[in-house]
């Protein structure tokens, strides 16, 4: 089987950052306005009063300290609490395509490749900004890439599922090189009025160039040794927004049309699944957990990552073994593990083994074992 490598990575980070303190100030102002407006119903026991949030609560619950977003003012406006981004005309480059192009150019540069070297574009993310045409085809056009492109969605595991899809395309000769993009504008699906989740997500876009090892020339190449994918249906992370919402007017604008989760159940059920998946994939590569020097894990919750690696190693991981970007990026869905991979790879010597693992709604888990060449 042809050897395949990740030969370049890229990252687009939005220009706006929101600290926990800023987010909490806006949320608590909204709570005060809501409770004042509905004071009579609250007093009568017809409606529950909303509870304020705090920065200490957010950091303890998640490990998040700040997040990057495409637009800040609308989120921090207690009367709106939604990003304020003007809709673009059909003949303008879409926002999701724009950030994909930015991340792609960086990945291409690191890989030492040009658009002429790419045969396939794969956009993999939790949410696409439209149903069609595919975002990947628009990105392909914007970059001037010949060949083909398509979109895929496996929620927070989209990037790892895309790695295996891209590697298979290279191995079978369908593409010389594949450009994988994870444009996550998660601020669009987050309910900033929900105390339990208003702090979770941030926006970002990652990119990877995946090609045959015998053609790669970049300074930092990671051979894909083994990959495994797993899905198991669960309603514990769900978003009911879709094109059929207009069938029933009563559901339009309801909270279930945004992100929602049963966090405790997710924690309890996903952590052992992810740990078992990592162990299985590592063994499938002919390695042992002790052979793995770095774990680039999905960045959803710090305690989840700590528990998963502790289960595998039998001890707490060092910051070098399991790097964290969650504190400043928050949960960027499928982009999270790739941000960690992009940010913490150059220091590794040749021959080092690592694991990229993501897990999320579905449930879906993707695990990729790599070795630096």
Short mmCIF file of C-alpha atoms in Angstrom, two decimals:
data_model
loop_
_atom_site.label_atom_id
_atom_site.label_comp_id
_atom_site.label_asym_id
_atom_site.label_seq_id
_atom_site.Cartn_x
_atom_site.Cartn_y
_atom_site.Cartn_z
CA UNK A 1 0.00 0.00 0.00
CA UNK A 2 1.32 3.44 -0.96
CA UNK A 3 2.67 5.44 1.98
CA UNK A 4 0.77 8.69 2.60
CA UNK A 5 1.85 11.75 4.59
CA UNK A 6 0.40 14.95 5.96
CA UNK A 7 2.92 17.29 4.34
CA UNK A 8 1.60 20.68 5.40
CA UNK A 9 -0.86 22.30 7.78
CA UNK A 10 -2.43 25.73 7.98
CA UNK A 11 -4.51 27.73 10.44
CA UNK A 12 -6.81 30.73 10.12
CA UNK A 13 -7.51 32.49 13.40
CA UNK A 14 -10.23 35.20 13.45
CA UNK A 15 -9.12 38.69 14.50
CA UNK A 16 -11.56 38.97 17.43
CA UNK A 17 -11.05 37.33 20.81
CA UNK A 18 -13.61 37.28 23.64
CA UNK A 19 -12.44 36.66 27.20
CA UNK A 20 -14.55 34.82 29.75
CA UNK A 21 -15.04 38.08 31.63
CA UNK A 22 -16.39 39.82 28.53
CA UNK A 23 -18.72 36.95 27.71
CA UNK A 24 -20.00 36.72 31.29
CA UNK A 25 -20.65 40.46 31.50
CA UNK A 26 -22.86 40.33 28.40
CA UNK A 27 -24.62 37.14 29.52
CA UNK A 28 -25.36 38.46 32.99
CA UNK A 29 -26.74 41.70 31.52
CA UNK A 30 -29.08 39.57 29.44
CA UNK A 31 -30.11 37.61 32.54
CA UNK A 32 -30.96 40.84 34.39
CA UNK A 33 -33.02 42.12 31.46
CA UNK A 34 -34.85 38.79 31.10
CA UNK A 35 -35.65 38.47 34.81
CA UNK A 36 -36.84 42.08 34.99
CA UNK A 37 -39.05 41.72 31.91
CA UNK A 38 -40.67 38.54 33.24
CA UNK A 39 -40.69 39.48 36.94
CA UNK A 40 -44.46 38.93 37.36
CA UNK A 41 -44.43 35.46 35.82
CA UNK A 42 -41.33 34.53 37.82
CA UNK A 43 -42.96 35.69 41.04
CA UNK A 44 -46.07 33.68 40.19
CA UNK A 45 -44.01 30.55 39.67
CA UNK A 46 -44.93 30.34 35.99
CA UNK A 47 -41.38 30.88 34.77
CA UNK A 48 -38.00 30.07 36.25
CA UNK A 49 -35.61 32.95 36.76
CA UNK A 50 -32.37 32.76 34.81
CA UNK A 51 -29.15 32.32 36.77
CA UNK A 52 -26.02 34.40 36.10
CA UNK A 53 -22.75 32.89 34.95
CA UNK A 54 -19.19 33.51 36.09
CA UNK A 55 -15.69 33.25 34.67
CA UNK A 56 -14.70 30.89 37.49
CA UNK A 57 -17.57 28.56 36.61
CA UNK A 58 -16.60 28.53 32.92
CA UNK A 59 -12.94 27.78 33.50
CA UNK A 60 -13.65 25.09 36.09
CA UNK A 61 -16.24 23.41 33.87
CA UNK A 62 -14.26 23.50 30.65
CA UNK A 63 -10.73 24.84 30.95
CA UNK A 64 -11.64 27.63 28.49
CA UNK A 65 -10.35 31.14 29.13
CA UNK A 66 -11.15 32.85 25.82
CA UNK A 67 -12.26 32.16 22.26
CA UNK A 68 -11.82 33.66 18.78
CA UNK A 69 -14.91 34.67 16.81
CA UNK A 70 -15.64 36.07 13.38
CA UNK A 71 -17.62 38.98 14.86
CA UNK A 72 -17.60 40.17 18.43
CA UNK A 73 -19.98 43.10 18.97
CA UNK A 74 -23.18 41.23 18.15
CA UNK A 75 -22.32 38.42 20.56
CA UNK A 76 -21.66 40.87 23.39
CA UNK A 77 -24.86 42.87 22.76
CA UNK A 78 -27.34 41.66 25.45
CA UNK A 79 -30.24 42.56 23.14
CA UNK A 80 -28.86 40.40 20.29
CA UNK A 81 -26.25 37.83 21.42
CA UNK A 82 -25.63 36.60 17.87
CA UNK A 83 -22.74 37.52 15.53
CA UNK A 84 -23.60 40.45 13.29
CA UNK A 85 -22.26 39.50 9.86
CA UNK A 86 -23.77 40.89 6.68
CA UNK A 87 -25.01 38.36 4.15
CA UNK A 88 -22.94 38.30 0.98
CA UNK A 89 -24.17 38.34 -2.59
CA UNK A 90 -23.99 35.13 -4.60
CA UNK A 91 -21.17 36.51 -6.74
CA UNK A 92 -19.00 37.26 -3.67
CA UNK A 93 -16.72 34.70 -2.03
CA UNK A 94 -18.60 33.04 0.82
CA UNK A 95 -17.35 33.63 4.35
CA UNK A 96 -16.66 29.94 4.95
CA UNK A 97 -14.80 29.72 1.64
CA UNK A 98 -12.82 32.85 2.51
CA UNK A 99 -11.40 31.44 5.73
CA UNK A 100 -10.77 28.10 4.01
CA UNK A 101 -8.70 29.83 1.34
CA UNK A 102 -6.68 31.65 4.02
CA UNK A 103 -5.86 28.42 5.88
CA UNK A 104 -5.25 26.58 2.60
CA UNK A 105 -2.62 29.04 1.40
CA UNK A 106 -0.64 28.50 4.59
CA UNK A 107 -0.87 24.72 4.33
CA UNK A 108 0.18 24.78 0.69
CA UNK A 109 3.17 26.97 1.54
CA UNK A 110 4.29 24.63 4.34
CA UNK A 111 3.88 21.65 2.05
CA UNK A 112 5.82 23.34 -0.74
CA UNK A 113 2.84 22.88 -3.03
CA UNK A 114 0.77 25.06 -5.37
CA UNK A 115 -2.89 24.69 -6.35
CA UNK A 116 -1.71 22.95 -9.53
CA UNK A 117 -0.44 20.04 -7.38
CA UNK A 118 -3.86 19.39 -5.78
CA UNK A 119 -6.45 17.11 -7.38
CA UNK A 120 -9.08 16.97 -4.64
CA UNK A 121 -10.53 19.45 -2.14
CA UNK A 122 -12.40 18.16 0.89
CA UNK A 123 -14.24 20.56 3.19
CA UNK A 124 -15.12 18.79 6.43
CA UNK A 125 -16.92 20.68 9.18
CA UNK A 126 -19.81 20.53 11.64
CA UNK A 127 -21.87 23.12 9.79
CA UNK A 128 -21.93 24.31 6.19
CA UNK A 129 -23.25 27.80 5.61
CA UNK A 130 -25.50 26.58 2.79
CA UNK A 131 -26.86 23.36 1.36
CA UNK A 132 -25.36 23.74 -2.12
CA UNK A 133 -23.28 24.25 -4.16
CA UNK A 134 -20.66 22.48 -2.05
CA UNK A 135 -18.26 24.72 -0.16
CA UNK A 136 -15.38 22.57 -1.41
CA UNK A 137 -16.20 23.37 -5.02
CA UNK A 138 -16.24 27.10 -4.27
CA UNK A 139 -12.86 26.82 -2.52
CA UNK A 140 -11.53 24.79 -5.42
CA UNK A 141 -12.60 27.56 -7.81
CA UNK A 142 -11.18 30.34 -5.63
CA UNK A 143 -7.77 28.64 -5.50
CA UNK A 144 -7.76 27.62 -9.16
CA UNK A 145 -7.56 23.89 -8.48
CA UNK A 146 -8.42 21.38 -11.19
CA UNK A 147 -10.05 18.08 -10.27
CA UNK A 148 -12.95 17.76 -7.84
CA UNK A 149 -14.18 18.62 -4.37
CA UNK A 150 -16.96 17.74 -1.97
CA UNK A 151 -18.19 18.42 1.56
CA UNK A 152 -18.57 16.06 4.49
CA UNK A 153 -19.94 16.40 8.01
CA UNK A 154 -19.20 14.09 10.91
CA UNK A 155 -19.49 16.89 13.49
CA UNK A 156 -16.40 17.25 15.70
CA UNK A 157 -14.77 14.22 14.06
CA UNK A 158 -15.00 15.66 10.55
CA UNK A 159 -11.25 16.34 10.27
CA UNK A 160 -10.08 12.86 11.22
CA UNK A 161 -12.71 11.23 9.02
CA UNK A 162 -11.48 13.50 6.22
CA UNK A 163 -7.86 12.44 6.78
CA UNK A 164 -8.76 8.81 6.18
CA UNK A 165 -10.89 9.74 3.14
CA UNK A 166 -8.04 11.79 1.69
CA UNK A 167 -5.44 9.11 2.38
CA UNK A 168 -7.58 6.52 0.62
CA UNK A 169 -7.91 8.79 -2.42
CA UNK A 170 -4.11 9.11 -2.63
CA UNK A 171 -3.55 5.39 -2.09
CA UNK A 172 -6.00 4.42 -4.83
CA UNK A 173 -4.63 6.96 -7.28
CA UNK A 174 -7.74 9.12 -7.37
CA UNK A 175 -5.64 12.13 -6.39
CA UNK A 176 -1.96 13.02 -6.25
CA UNK A 177 -2.61 15.32 -3.31
CA UNK A 178 -5.69 16.30 -1.32
CA UNK A 179 -6.44 19.60 0.40
CA UNK A 180 -8.49 19.04 3.58
CA UNK A 181 -10.20 22.07 5.15
CA UNK A 182 -12.10 22.43 8.42
CA UNK A 183 -13.82 25.86 8.45
CA UNK A 184 -15.65 25.96 11.76
CA UNK A 185 -17.77 29.07 12.28
CA UNK A 186 -19.26 27.64 15.44
CA UNK A 187 -20.48 31.00 16.76
CA UNK A 188 -23.33 30.65 14.26
CA UNK A 189 -24.80 27.55 15.94
CA UNK A 190 -24.14 28.47 19.58
CA UNK A 191 -26.92 29.67 21.89
CA UNK A 192 -25.23 32.56 23.70
CA UNK A 193 -28.29 32.81 25.99
CA UNK A 194 -27.78 29.32 27.45
CA UNK A 195 -25.77 29.35 30.69
CA UNK A 196 -24.58 25.75 30.27
CA UNK A 197 -23.17 26.20 26.77
CA UNK A 198 -22.72 29.90 25.92
CA UNK A 199 -18.98 29.68 26.54
CA UNK A 200 -18.11 26.45 24.75
CA UNK A 201 -17.29 27.29 21.15
CA UNK A 202 -14.91 29.44 19.11
CA UNK A 203 -14.29 30.00 15.40
CA UNK A 204 -11.25 28.87 13.37
CA UNK A 205 -10.27 27.07 10.19
CA UNK A 206 -7.55 24.48 9.68
CA UNK A 207 -6.05 23.03 6.51
CA UNK A 208 -3.94 19.99 5.64
CA UNK A 209 -2.18 18.80 2.51
CA UNK A 210 -2.19 15.01 2.23
CA UNK A 211 -0.09 13.35 -0.47
CA UNK A 212 2.04 10.33 -1.34
CA UNK A 213 5.22 10.08 0.69
CA UNK A 214 7.36 9.61 -2.40
CA UNK A 215 6.35 13.03 -3.74
CA UNK A 216 6.47 15.03 -0.50
CA UNK A 217 9.31 17.52 -0.05
CA UNK A 218 8.29 19.59 2.98
CA UNK A 219 10.33 20.02 6.15
CA UNK A 220 7.69 18.53 8.46
CA UNK A 221 6.01 15.37 7.16
CA UNK A 222 3.91 12.92 9.13
CA UNK A 223 3.35 9.46 7.71
CA UNK A 224 -0.14 8.06 8.34
CA UNK A 225 0.50 4.66 9.93
CA UNK A 226 -3.04 3.68 10.84
CA UNK A 227 -6.50 5.22 11.09
CA UNK A 228 -9.78 3.98 12.48
CA UNK A 229 -13.26 5.47 12.51
CA UNK A 230 -16.25 4.67 14.70
CA UNK A 231 -19.81 5.94 14.98
CA UNK A 232 -22.53 5.11 17.50
CA UNK A 233 -25.84 6.96 17.44
CA UNK A 234 -26.61 9.26 20.36
CA UNK A 235 -28.92 12.23 20.92
CA UNK A 236 -26.74 13.63 23.70
CA UNK A 237 -25.21 16.21 21.33
CA UNK A 238 -27.72 17.53 18.82
CA UNK A 239 -28.69 20.45 16.58
CA UNK A 240 -32.06 20.24 14.79
CA UNK A 241 -31.51 23.11 12.36
CA UNK A 242 -32.27 22.00 8.83
CA UNK A 243 -34.01 22.75 5.56
CA UNK A 244 -37.27 21.12 6.71
CA UNK A 245 -37.68 23.49 9.67
CA UNK A 246 -40.06 25.61 7.58
CA UNK A 247 -42.53 22.69 7.49
CA UNK A 248 -43.61 23.50 11.06
CA UNK A 249 -43.67 27.20 11.95
CA UNK A 250 -43.93 26.41 15.68
CA UNK A 251 -40.33 25.17 15.68
CA UNK A 252 -38.74 28.15 13.97
CA UNK A 253 -36.32 29.93 16.29
CA UNK A 254 -36.64 27.37 19.09
CA UNK A 255 -33.53 26.50 21.19
CA UNK A 256 -33.25 23.03 19.67
CA UNK A 257 -32.31 24.64 16.34
CA UNK A 258 -28.96 25.54 17.92
CA UNK A 259 -26.30 23.43 19.65
CA UNK A 260 -27.37 21.58 22.78
CA UNK A 261 -25.91 18.71 24.75
CA UNK A 262 -26.24 16.63 27.87
CA UNK A 263 -22.70 17.28 29.03
CA UNK A 264 -22.47 14.82 31.91
CA UNK A 265 -23.69 11.94 29.76
CA UNK A 266 -21.27 12.89 26.99
CA UNK A 267 -18.36 12.95 29.42
CA UNK A 268 -19.28 9.59 30.96
CA UNK A 269 -19.87 7.80 27.67
CA UNK A 270 -17.32 9.31 25.27
CA UNK A 271 -14.17 9.24 27.42
CA UNK A 272 -13.92 5.42 27.67
CA UNK A 273 -14.89 5.08 23.99
CA UNK A 274 -12.13 7.48 22.92
CA UNK A 275 -9.50 5.84 25.11
CA UNK A 276 -10.38 2.39 23.77
CA UNK A 277 -10.34 3.68 20.20
CA UNK A 278 -6.89 5.22 20.63
CA UNK A 279 -5.49 2.03 22.14
CA UNK A 280 -6.99 -0.08 19.35
CA UNK A 281 -5.64 2.20 16.61
CA UNK A 282 -2.17 2.34 18.14
CA UNK A 283 -2.06 -1.46 18.39
CA UNK A 284 -3.30 -1.66 14.80
CA UNK A 285 -0.21 0.31 13.80
CA UNK A 286 1.98 -2.28 15.51
CA UNK A 287 2.80 0.04 18.40
CA UNK A 288 2.18 0.32 22.13
CA UNK A 289 0.80 3.33 23.99
CA UNK A 290 4.28 3.86 25.42
CA UNK A 291 5.55 4.43 21.88
CA UNK A 292 3.33 7.52 21.50
CA UNK A 293 5.10 10.77 22.34
CA UNK A 294 2.26 13.20 21.60
CA UNK A 295 -1.52 13.13 21.74
CA UNK A 296 -3.26 15.80 19.66
CA UNK A 297 -6.77 15.40 21.02
CA UNK A 298 -10.08 17.04 20.25
CA UNK A 299 -10.23 20.26 22.25
CA UNK A 300 -13.71 20.20 23.79
CA UNK A 301 -13.13 19.95 27.51
CA UNK A 302 -9.88 19.88 29.48
CA UNK A 303 -11.09 17.31 32.00
CA UNK A 304 -12.12 14.95 29.20
CA UNK A 305 -8.68 15.09 27.61
CA UNK A 306 -6.94 14.64 30.94
CA UNK A 307 -9.05 11.60 31.78
CA UNK A 308 -8.56 9.98 28.36
CA UNK A 309 -4.78 10.27 28.46
CA UNK A 310 -4.63 9.27 32.13
CA UNK A 311 -6.59 6.13 31.24
CA UNK A 312 -4.06 5.31 28.52
CA UNK A 313 -0.82 6.22 30.32
CA UNK A 314 -1.81 5.34 33.88
CA UNK A 315 -0.69 8.82 34.94
CA UNK A 316 -1.28 12.48 34.13
CA UNK A 317 0.15 13.63 30.81
CA UNK A 318 2.68 16.42 30.61
CA UNK A 319 1.82 19.55 28.57
CA UNK A 320 4.26 18.32 25.92
CA UNK A 321 2.56 14.93 25.66
CA UNK A 322 -0.99 16.31 25.35
CA UNK A 323 -0.81 19.95 24.23
CA UNK A 324 -3.78 22.21 24.96
CA UNK A 325 -5.09 25.02 22.76
CA UNK A 326 -8.57 24.88 24.29
CA UNK A 327 -7.80 27.62 26.80
CA UNK A 328 -7.44 30.32 24.12
CA UNK A 329 -9.41 28.86 21.17
CA UNK A 330 -12.25 27.12 23.07
CA UNK A 331 -13.96 24.22 21.32
CA UNK A 332 -13.54 24.73 17.57
CA UNK A 333 -15.28 21.46 16.74
CA UNK A 334 -13.41 19.47 14.06
CA UNK A 335 -10.62 22.06 13.86
CA UNK A 336 -9.51 21.59 17.48
CA UNK A 337 -7.28 18.53 17.21
CA UNK A 338 -5.76 19.92 14.01
CA UNK A 339 -5.02 23.30 15.64
CA UNK A 340 -3.14 21.36 18.33
CA UNK A 341 -1.35 19.31 15.65
CA UNK A 342 -0.46 22.41 13.62
CA UNK A 343 0.75 24.34 16.67
CA UNK A 344 2.76 21.56 18.35
CA UNK A 345 4.58 19.49 15.72
CA UNK A 346 7.72 21.29 14.56
CA UNK A 347 9.70 20.42 17.71
CA UNK A 348 9.34 16.67 17.26
CA UNK A 349 12.38 14.75 15.98
CA UNK A 350 12.23 12.30 13.09
CA UNK A 351 10.75 8.93 14.06
CA UNK A 352 8.41 10.34 16.72
CA UNK A 353 4.96 8.73 16.90
CA UNK A 354 1.81 10.67 17.65
CA UNK A 355 -1.98 10.33 17.69
CA UNK A 356 -4.59 12.70 16.28
CA UNK A 357 -7.97 11.89 17.81
CA UNK A 358 -11.34 13.62 17.67
CA UNK A 359 -14.69 12.74 19.18
CA UNK A 360 -18.10 14.32 19.27
CA UNK A 361 -21.70 14.29 18.10
CA UNK A 362 -22.87 11.15 16.47
CA UNK A 363 -21.22 9.79 18.56
CA UNK A 364 -18.30 9.84 16.17
CA UNK A 365 -14.65 9.07 16.89
CA UNK A 366 -11.74 9.29 14.48
CA UNK A 367 -8.19 8.27 15.36
CA UNK A 368 -5.05 8.63 13.24
CA UNK A 369 -1.58 7.36 14.21
CA UNK A 370 1.24 9.26 12.55
CA UNK A 371 5.07 9.17 12.54
CA UNK A 372 7.27 12.13 11.78
CA UNK A 373 9.57 11.38 8.85
#
